């Protein structure tokens, strides 16, 4: 939060909320990609996706998909397991929300 909060406060002076929404989407995809890499093996990926509440069939298709991390981060299964809400619970604060809150205060 400190880094993204600082960026949002610095660049929030410009009135371009669309840029922050696009950047938030890219960061969330990067988070999904990094988690995919950390899980390393398909079996671990399958177990983690099940633990995150994904159905077995979808988890199997996602875990054993032979694509790279960046491409897998955009799949249906990853979005269902690691939704925006789950990523927020993990500690990510949206830059667009920070800018919106800042503009409401002024």
PDB file of C-alpha atoms in Angstrom, residues 30-41 45 68-70 72-73:
ATOM      1  CA  UNK A  30       0.820  -9.136 -12.372  1.00  0.00           C
ATOM      2  CA  UNK A  31      -0.116 -10.307  -8.861  1.00  0.00           C
ATOM      3  CA  UNK A  32      -1.978 -13.293 -10.343  1.00  0.00           C
ATOM      4  CA  UNK A  33       1.016 -14.034 -12.571  1.00  0.00           C
ATOM      5  CA  UNK A  34       3.467 -13.917  -9.654  1.00  0.00           C
ATOM      6  CA  UNK A  35       1.292 -16.238  -7.574  1.00  0.00           C
ATOM      7  CA  UNK A  36       1.082 -18.625 -10.540  1.00  0.00           C
ATOM      8  CA  UNK A  37       4.888 -18.716 -10.690  1.00  0.00           C
ATOM      9  CA  UNK A  38       5.205 -19.246  -6.952  1.00  0.00           C
ATOM     10  CA  UNK A  39       2.948 -22.294  -7.098  1.00  0.00           C
ATOM     11  CA  UNK A  40       5.415 -23.858  -9.600  1.00  0.00           C
ATOM     12  CA  UNK A  41       3.899 -27.324 -10.195  1.00  0.00           C
ATOM     13  CA  UNK A  45      -1.650 -24.980  -8.514  1.00  0.00           C
ATOM     14  CA  UNK A  68       2.785 -19.131 -19.473  1.00  0.00           C
ATOM     15  CA  UNK A  69       2.109 -17.222 -16.247  1.00  0.00           C
ATOM     16  CA  UNK A  70       1.106 -13.940 -17.886  1.00  0.00           C
ATOM     17  CA  UNK A  72      -2.749 -17.858 -17.364  1.00  0.00           C
ATOM     18  CA  UNK A  73      -3.283 -14.789 -15.169  1.00  0.00           C
TER      19      UNK A  73
END
